[in-house]
CSV table of C-alpha atoms in Angstrom, one decimal:
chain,number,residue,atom,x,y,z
W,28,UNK,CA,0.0,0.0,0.0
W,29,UNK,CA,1.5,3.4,-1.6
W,30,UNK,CA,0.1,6.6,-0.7
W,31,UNK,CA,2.9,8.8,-2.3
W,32,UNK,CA,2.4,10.8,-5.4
W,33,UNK,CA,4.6,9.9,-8.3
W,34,UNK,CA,7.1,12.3,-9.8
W,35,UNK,CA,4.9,13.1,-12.7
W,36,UNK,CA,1.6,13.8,-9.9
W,37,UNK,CA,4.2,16.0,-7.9
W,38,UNK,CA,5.1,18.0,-11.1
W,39,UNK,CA,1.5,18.3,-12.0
W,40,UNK,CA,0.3,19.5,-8.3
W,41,UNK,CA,3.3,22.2,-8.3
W,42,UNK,CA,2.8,23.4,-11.6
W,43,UNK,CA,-0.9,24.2,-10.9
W,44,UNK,CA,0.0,25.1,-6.9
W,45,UNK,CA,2.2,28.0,-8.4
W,46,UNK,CA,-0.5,28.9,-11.0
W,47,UNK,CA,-2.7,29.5,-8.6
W,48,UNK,CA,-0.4,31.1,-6.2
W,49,UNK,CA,1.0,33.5,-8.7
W,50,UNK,CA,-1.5,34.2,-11.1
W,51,UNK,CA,-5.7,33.2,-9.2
W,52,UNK,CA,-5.4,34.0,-5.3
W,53,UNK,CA,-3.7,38.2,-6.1
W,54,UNK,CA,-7.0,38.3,-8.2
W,55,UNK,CA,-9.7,36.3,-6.7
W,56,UNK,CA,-10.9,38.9,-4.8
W,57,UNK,CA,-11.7,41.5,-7.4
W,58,UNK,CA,-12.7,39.2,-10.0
W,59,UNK,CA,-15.6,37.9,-7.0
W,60,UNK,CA,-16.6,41.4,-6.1
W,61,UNK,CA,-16.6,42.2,-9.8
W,62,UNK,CA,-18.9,39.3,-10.8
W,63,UNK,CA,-16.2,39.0,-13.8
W,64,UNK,CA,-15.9,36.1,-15.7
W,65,UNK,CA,-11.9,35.3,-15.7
W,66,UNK,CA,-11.6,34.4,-19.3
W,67,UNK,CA,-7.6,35.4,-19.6
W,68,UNK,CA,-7.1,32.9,-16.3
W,69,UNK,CA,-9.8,30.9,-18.4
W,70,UNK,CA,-7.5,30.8,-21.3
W,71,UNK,CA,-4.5,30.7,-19.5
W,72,UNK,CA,-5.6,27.3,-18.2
W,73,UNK,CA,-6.6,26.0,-21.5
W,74,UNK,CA,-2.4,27.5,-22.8
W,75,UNK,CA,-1.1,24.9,-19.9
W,76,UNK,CA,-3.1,22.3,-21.1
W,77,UNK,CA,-5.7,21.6,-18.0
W,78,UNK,CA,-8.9,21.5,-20.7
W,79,UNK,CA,-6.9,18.4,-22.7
W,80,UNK,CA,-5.9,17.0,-19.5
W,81,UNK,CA,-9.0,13.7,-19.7
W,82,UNK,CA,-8.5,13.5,-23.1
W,83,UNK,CA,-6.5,11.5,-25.2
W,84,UNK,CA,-3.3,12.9,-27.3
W,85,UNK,CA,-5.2,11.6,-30.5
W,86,UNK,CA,-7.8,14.7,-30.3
W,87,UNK,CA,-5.4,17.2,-28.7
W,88,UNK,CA,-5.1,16.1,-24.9
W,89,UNK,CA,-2.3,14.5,-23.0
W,90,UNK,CA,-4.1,11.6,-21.9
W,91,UNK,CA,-3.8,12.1,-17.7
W,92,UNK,CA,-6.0,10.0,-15.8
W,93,UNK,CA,-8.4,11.2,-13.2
W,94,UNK,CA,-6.2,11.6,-10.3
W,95,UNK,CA,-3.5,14.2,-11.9
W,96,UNK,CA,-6.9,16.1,-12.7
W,97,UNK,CA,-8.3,16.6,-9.0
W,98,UNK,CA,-4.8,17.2,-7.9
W,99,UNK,CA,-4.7,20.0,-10.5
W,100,UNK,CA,-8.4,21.0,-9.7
W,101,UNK,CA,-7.8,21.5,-6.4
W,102,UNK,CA,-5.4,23.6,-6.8
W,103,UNK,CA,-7.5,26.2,-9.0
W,104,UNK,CA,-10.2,25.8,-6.3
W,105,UNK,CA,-7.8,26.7,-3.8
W,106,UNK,CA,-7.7,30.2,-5.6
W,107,UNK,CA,-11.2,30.7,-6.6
W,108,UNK,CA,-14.1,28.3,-6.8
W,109,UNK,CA,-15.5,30.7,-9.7
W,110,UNK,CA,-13.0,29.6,-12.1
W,111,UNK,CA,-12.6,25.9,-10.7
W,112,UNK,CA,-16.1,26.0,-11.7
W,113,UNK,CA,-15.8,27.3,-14.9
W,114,UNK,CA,-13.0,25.1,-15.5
W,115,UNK,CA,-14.2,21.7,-14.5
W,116,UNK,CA,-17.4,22.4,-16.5
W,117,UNK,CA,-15.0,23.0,-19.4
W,118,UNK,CA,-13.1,19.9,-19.1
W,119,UNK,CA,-15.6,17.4,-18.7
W,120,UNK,CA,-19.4,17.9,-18.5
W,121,UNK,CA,-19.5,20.9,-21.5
W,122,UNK,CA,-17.0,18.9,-23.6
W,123,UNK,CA,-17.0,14.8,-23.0
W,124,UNK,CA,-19.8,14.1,-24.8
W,125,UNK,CA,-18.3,16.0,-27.9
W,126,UNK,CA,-14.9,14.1,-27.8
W,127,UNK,CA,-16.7,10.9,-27.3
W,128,UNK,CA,-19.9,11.2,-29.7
W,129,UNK,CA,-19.5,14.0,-32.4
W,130,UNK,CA,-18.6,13.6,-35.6
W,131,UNK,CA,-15.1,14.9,-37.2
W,132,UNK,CA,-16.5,18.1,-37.6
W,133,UNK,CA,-17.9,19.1,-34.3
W,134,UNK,CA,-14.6,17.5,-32.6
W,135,UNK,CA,-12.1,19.7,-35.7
W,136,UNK,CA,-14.4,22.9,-35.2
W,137,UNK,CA,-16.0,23.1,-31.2
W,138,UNK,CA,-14.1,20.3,-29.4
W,139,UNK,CA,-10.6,21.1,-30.5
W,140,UNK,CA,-10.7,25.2,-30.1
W,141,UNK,CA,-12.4,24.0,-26.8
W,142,UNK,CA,-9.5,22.4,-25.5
W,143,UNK,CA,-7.2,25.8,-25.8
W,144,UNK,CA,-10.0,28.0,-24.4
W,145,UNK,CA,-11.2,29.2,-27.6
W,146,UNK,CA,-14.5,28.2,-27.5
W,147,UNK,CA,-16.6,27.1,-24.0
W,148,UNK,CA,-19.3,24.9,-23.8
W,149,UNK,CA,-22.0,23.9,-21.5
W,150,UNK,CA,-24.3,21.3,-20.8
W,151,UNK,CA,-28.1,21.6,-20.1
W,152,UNK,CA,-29.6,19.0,-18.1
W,153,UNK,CA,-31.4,20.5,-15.0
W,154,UNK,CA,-35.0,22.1,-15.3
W,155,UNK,CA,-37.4,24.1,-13.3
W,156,UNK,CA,-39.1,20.9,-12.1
W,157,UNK,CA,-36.1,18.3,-12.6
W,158,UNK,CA,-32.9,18.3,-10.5
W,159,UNK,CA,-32.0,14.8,-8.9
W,160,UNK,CA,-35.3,13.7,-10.4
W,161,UNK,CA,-33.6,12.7,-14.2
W,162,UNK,CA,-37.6,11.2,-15.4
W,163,UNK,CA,-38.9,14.8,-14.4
W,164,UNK,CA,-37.4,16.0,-17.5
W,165,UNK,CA,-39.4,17.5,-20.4
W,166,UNK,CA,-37.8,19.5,-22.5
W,167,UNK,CA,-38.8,17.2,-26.3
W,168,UNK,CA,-37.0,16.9,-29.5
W,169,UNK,CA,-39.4,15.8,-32.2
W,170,UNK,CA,-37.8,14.4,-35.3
W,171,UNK,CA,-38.8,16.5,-38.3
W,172,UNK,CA,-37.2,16.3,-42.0
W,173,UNK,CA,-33.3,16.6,-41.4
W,174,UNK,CA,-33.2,16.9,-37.5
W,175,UNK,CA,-35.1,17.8,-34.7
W,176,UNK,CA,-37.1,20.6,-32.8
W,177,UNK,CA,-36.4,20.9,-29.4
W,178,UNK,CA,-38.5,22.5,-27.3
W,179,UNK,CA,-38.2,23.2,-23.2
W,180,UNK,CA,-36.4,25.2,-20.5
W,181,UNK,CA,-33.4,24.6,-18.4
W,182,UNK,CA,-32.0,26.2,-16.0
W,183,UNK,CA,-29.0,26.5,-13.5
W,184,UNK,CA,-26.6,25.9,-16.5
W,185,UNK,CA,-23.0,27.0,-15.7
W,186,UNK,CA,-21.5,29.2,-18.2
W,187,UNK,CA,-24.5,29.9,-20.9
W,188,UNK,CA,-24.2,33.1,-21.4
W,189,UNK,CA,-20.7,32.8,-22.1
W,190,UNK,CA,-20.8,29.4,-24.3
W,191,UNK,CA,-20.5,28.9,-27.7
W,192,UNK,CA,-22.0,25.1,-27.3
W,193,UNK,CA,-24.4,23.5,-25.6
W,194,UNK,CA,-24.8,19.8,-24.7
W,195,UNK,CA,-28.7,19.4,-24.3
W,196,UNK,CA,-30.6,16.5,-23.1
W,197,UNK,CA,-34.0,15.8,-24.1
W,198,UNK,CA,-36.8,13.3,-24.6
W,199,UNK,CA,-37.0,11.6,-28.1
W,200,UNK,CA,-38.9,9.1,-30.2
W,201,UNK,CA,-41.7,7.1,-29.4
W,202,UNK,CA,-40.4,6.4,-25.8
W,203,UNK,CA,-39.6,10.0,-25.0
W,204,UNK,CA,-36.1,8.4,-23.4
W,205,UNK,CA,-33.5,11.3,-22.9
W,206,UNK,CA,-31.4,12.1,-25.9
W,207,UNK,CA,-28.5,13.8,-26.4
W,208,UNK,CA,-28.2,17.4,-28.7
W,209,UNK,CA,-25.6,19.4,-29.4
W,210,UNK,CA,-27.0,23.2,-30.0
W,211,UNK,CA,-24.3,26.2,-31.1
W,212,UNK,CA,-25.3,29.3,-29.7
W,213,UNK,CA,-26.0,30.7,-33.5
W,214,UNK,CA,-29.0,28.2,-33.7
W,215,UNK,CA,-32.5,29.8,-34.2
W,216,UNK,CA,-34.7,29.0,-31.3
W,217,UNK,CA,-31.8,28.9,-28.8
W,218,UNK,CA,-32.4,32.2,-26.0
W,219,UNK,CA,-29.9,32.9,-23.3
W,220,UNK,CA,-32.3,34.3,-20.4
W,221,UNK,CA,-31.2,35.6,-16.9
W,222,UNK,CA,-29.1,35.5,-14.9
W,223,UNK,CA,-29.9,33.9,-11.7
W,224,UNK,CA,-28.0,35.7,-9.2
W,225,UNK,CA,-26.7,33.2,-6.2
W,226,UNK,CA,-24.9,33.5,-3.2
W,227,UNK,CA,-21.3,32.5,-4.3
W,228,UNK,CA,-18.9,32.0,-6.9
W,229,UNK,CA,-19.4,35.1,-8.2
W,230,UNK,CA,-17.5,35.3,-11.0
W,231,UNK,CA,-19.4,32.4,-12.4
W,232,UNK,CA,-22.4,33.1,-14.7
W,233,UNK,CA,-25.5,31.0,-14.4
W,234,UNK,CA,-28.8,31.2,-16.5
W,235,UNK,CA,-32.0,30.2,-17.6
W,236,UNK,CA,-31.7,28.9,-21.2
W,237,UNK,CA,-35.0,28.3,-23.5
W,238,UNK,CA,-35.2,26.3,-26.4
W,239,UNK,CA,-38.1,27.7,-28.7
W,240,UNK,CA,-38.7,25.2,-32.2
W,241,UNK,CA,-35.0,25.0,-32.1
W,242,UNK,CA,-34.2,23.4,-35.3
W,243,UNK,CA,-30.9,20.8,-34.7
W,244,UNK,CA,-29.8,18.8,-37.6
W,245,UNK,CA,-29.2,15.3,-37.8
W,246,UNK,CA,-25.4,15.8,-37.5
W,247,UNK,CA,-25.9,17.3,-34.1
W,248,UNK,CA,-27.9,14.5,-32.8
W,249,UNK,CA,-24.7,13.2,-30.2
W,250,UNK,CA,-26.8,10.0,-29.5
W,251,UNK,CA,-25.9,7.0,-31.4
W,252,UNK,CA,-29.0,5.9,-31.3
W,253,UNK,CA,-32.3,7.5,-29.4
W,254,UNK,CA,-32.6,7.3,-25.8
W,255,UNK,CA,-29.3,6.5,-25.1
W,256,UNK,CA,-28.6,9.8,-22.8
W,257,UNK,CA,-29.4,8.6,-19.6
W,258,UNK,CA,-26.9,5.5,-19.9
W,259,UNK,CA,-23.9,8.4,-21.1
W,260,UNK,CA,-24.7,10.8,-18.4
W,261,UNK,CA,-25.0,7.8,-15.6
W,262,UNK,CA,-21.3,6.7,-16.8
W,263,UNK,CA,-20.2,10.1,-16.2
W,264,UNK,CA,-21.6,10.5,-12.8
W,265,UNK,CA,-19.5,9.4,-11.0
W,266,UNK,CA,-16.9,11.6,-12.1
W,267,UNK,CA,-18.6,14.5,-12.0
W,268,UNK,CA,-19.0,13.5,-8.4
W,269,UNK,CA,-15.4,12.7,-7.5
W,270,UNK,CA,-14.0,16.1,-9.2
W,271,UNK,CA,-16.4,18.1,-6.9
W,272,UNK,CA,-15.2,16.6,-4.0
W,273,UNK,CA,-11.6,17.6,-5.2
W,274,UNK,CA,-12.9,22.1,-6.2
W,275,UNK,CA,-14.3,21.3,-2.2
W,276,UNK,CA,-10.6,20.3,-1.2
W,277,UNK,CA,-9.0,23.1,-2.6
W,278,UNK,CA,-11.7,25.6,-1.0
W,279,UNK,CA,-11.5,23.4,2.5
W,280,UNK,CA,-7.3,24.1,2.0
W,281,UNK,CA,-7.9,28.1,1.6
W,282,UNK,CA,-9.9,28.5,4.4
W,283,UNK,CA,-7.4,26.2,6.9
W,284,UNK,CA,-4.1,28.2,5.3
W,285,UNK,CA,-6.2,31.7,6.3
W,286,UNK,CA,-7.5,30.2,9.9
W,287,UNK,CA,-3.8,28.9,10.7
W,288,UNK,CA,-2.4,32.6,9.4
W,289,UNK,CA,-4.7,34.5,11.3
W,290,UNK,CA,-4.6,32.7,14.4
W,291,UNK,CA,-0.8,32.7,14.2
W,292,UNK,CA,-0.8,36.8,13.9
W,293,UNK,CA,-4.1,38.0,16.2
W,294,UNK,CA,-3.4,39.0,19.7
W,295,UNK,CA,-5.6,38.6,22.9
W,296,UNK,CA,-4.8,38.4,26.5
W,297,UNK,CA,-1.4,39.4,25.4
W,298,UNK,CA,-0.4,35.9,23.1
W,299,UNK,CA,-1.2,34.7,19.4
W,300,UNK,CA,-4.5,33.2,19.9
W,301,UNK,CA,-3.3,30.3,18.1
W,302,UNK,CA,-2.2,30.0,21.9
W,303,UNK,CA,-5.0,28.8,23.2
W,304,UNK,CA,-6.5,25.5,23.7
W,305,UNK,CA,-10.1,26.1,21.8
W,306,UNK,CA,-8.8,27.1,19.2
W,307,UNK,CA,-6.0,24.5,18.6
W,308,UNK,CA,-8.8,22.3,19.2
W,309,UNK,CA,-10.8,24.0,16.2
W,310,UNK,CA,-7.7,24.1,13.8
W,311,UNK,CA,-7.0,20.0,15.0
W,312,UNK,CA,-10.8,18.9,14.2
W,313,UNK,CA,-10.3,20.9,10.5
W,314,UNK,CA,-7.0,19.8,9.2
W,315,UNK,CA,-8.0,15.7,10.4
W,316,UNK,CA,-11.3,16.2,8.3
W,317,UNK,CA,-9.3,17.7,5.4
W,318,UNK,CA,-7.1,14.7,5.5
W,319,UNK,CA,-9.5,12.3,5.6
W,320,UNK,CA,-11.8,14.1,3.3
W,321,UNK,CA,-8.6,13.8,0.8
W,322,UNK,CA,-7.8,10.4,1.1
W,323,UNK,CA,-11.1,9.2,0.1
W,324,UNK,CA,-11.8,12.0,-2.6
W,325,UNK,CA,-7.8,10.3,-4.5
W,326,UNK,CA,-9.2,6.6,-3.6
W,327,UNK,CA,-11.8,7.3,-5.4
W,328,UNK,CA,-10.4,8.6,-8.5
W,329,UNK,CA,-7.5,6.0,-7.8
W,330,UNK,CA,-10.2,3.7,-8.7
W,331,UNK,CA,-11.9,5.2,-11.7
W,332,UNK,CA,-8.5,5.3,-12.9
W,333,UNK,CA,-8.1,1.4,-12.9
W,334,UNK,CA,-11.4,0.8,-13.9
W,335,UNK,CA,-12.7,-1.0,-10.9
W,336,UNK,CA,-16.3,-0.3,-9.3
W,337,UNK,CA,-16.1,3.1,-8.0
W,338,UNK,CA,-19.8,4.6,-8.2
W,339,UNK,CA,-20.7,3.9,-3.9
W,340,UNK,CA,-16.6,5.6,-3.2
W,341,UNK,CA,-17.5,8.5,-5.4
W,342,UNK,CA,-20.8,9.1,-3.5
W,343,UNK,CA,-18.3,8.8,-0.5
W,344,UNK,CA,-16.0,11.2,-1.5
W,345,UNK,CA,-18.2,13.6,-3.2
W,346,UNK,CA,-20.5,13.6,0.5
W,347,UNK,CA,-17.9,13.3,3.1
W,348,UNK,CA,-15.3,16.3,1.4
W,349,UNK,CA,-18.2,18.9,0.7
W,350,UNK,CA,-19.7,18.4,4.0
W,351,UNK,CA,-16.1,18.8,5.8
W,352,UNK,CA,-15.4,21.4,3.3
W,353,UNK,CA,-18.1,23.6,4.4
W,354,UNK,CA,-17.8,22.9,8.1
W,355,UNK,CA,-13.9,23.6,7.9
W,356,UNK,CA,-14.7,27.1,6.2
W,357,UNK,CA,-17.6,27.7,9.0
W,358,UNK,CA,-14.6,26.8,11.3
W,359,UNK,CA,-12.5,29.2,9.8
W,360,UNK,CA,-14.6,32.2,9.8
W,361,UNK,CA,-15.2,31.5,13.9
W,362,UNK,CA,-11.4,31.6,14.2
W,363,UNK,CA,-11.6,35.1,12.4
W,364,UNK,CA,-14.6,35.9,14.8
W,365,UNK,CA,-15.6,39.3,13.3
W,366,UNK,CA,-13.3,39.6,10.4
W,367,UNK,CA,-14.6,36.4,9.4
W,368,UNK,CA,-17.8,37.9,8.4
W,369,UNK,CA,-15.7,41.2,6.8
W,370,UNK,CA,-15.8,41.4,2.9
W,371,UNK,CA,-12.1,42.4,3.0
W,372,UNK,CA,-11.0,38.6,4.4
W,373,UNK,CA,-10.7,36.1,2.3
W,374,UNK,CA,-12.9,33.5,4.6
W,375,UNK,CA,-16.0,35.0,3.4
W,376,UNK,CA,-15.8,34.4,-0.1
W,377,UNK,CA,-14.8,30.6,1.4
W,378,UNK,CA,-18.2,30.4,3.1
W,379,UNK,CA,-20.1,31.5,0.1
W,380,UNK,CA,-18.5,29.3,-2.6
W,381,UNK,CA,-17.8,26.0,-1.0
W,382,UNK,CA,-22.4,25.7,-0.9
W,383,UNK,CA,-21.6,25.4,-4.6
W,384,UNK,CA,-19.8,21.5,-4.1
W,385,UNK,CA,-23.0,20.8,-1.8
W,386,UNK,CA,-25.4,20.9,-4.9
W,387,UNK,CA,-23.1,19.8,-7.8
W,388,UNK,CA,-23.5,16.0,-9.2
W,389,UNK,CA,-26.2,15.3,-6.2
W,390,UNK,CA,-27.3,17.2,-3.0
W,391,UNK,CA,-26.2,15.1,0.2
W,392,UNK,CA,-29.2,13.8,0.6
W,393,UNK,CA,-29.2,11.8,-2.9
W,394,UNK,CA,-26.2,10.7,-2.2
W,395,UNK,CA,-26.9,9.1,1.1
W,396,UNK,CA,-29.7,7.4,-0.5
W,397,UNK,CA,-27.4,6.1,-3.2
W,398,UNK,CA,-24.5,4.7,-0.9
W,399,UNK,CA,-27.4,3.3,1.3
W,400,UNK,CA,-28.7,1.2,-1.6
W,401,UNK,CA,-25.2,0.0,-2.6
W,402,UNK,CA,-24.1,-1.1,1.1
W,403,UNK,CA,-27.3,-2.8,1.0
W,404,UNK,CA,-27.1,-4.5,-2.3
């Protein structure tokens, strides 16, 4: 049993540890209280490869496997959960289904530029009245002479009005079984609306998008065949879940670092208050649950990696290091006491953004259900 990185994992954490050090965390701040998408950090991620990083060298990538990607993840979290967002959206959910489905066109012209940062995509699943619930969802393609009109609304899509791309699912042919689309923001039919305005990551759009008699060709149709969707998007699940437990790591990091600073430096009763036994106890309780919450996020992707059943350790992961993540930053911002809750310290922004891991790839409460029904299998 081996629980050291390799060489190459090392070079790939540093590389990204310095990226974020030297170029995110002087600008996080700004960016947040700007509401300002980061496209040059955008683009200066997709220049260092991170977009390619799941793909194969075939298309453009460099062929990593899932564990060099949450190590490098976490380290963009670590600056800003706004662009770790952005980012893992980018790299997997707004591009797999491209690289693994589209034809040599849509990979040459979308997928490709996507991978340097030139073009972003998104993916539209969620609905007003379907979140967890995948059968709740309505939005229709109906098959008319040389592709499909999709009809329906979505909403909480990361990205849209930025994206150049959108991965839609939606219910087609006779059994209405989910389907998957690939609409460019050119198409006819295709409307952007607002902006829902949330609580964190900030620099992070997020829309409703409607689909009006959207005409999609045939060559758009991603699906090999109809109703395939749900099977794709269940494969991918348990990725999506393991990376969000690695942004919550990098968030759960920040807000340690800025607890262990601040209660190295603040005075009372004439000492550091890092002095006193409550809160050593505090700063104890959050660096064990980071450790443990990081151990089971990399077993997890440990085991996607060598293609052995992973789906109940990603539920794992994904619940344990969001739920540690956002105690650990509650922590924090009690160790700051006041300044904790001042916009001009970091730990705010830490309390605001880790919610976002919470609801990504299943709340906690799906995913308790899930790893229920696997224990009792």
């Amino acid at each position: 049993m081996n629980f050291d990185l390799t060489d190459e994992q090392r070079a790939i954490r540093d590389t990204f540890a310095r990226f974020c050090d030297e170029r995110i965390a002087p600008q996080a701040a700004a960016l947040d209280e700007a509401h300002a998408f980061p496209r040059a950090l955008f683009r200066e991620l997709g220049e260092l490869g991170f977009f390619g990083m799941r793909y194969p060298e075939s298309v453009g990538g460099t062929g990593l496997a899932l564990t060099e990607f949450c190590l490098a993840l976490t380290e963009v979290a670590r600056g800003s959960m706004s662009l770790a967002g952005a980012v893992a959206m980018q790299s997997l959910m707004g591009t797999k289904f491209l690289q693994l489905l589209g034809n040599a066109d849509i990979v040459e012209r979308l997928f490709k530029p996507a991978l340097r940062g030139d073009r972003i995509g998104a993916i539209c699943m969620t609905e007003p009245n379907a979140g967890s619930d995948l059968e709740s969802i309505a939005t229709t393609a109906t098959k008319v002479d040389g592709g499909y009109v999709i009809n329906g609304q979505k909403t909480w899509i990361t990205s849209a009005p930025l994206a150049d791309f959108f991965t839609v699912f939606a219910r087609a042919g006779e059994e209405r079984k989910l389907t998957i689309f690939l609409v460019e923001k050119e198409f006819r039919g295709l409307t952007v609306g607002r902006e829902i305005h949330k609580m964190g990551v900030w620099a992070l759009p997020t829309s409703e998008v409607a689909f009006n008699d959207c005409f999609v060709p045939d060559s758009h149709r991603l699906s090999k065949e109809e109703g395939d969707g749900e099977g794709h998007l269940r494969k991918t699940l348990a990725e999506i879940r393991i990376i969000t437990g690695a942004m919550a790591l990098g968030v759960a990091r920040a807000a340690l670092d800025e607890a262990v600073r601040y209660a190295g430096e603040r005075q009372q009763f004439g000492k550091p208050i890092n002095r006193f036994q409550a809160i050593q106890l505090k700063l104890a309780e959050m660096a064990t649950g980071l450790e443990a919450a990081t151990a089971l996020v990399h077993r997890a992707a440990w085991l996607c990696d060598a293609k052995r059943p992973h789906h109940k350790e990603a539920a794992m992961a994904k619940l344990f290091a969001t739920e540690t993540a956002a105690s650990i930053c509650d922590q924090a911002a009690r160790v700051l006491a006041s300044y904790g809750y001042a916009m001009e310290y970091p730990v705010q922004r830490y309390l605001r953004d880790v919610r976002f891991t919470l609801i990504g790839g299943g709340t906690s409460e799906i995913l308790k259900l899930v790893i229920a029904k696997e224990v009792s299998a």
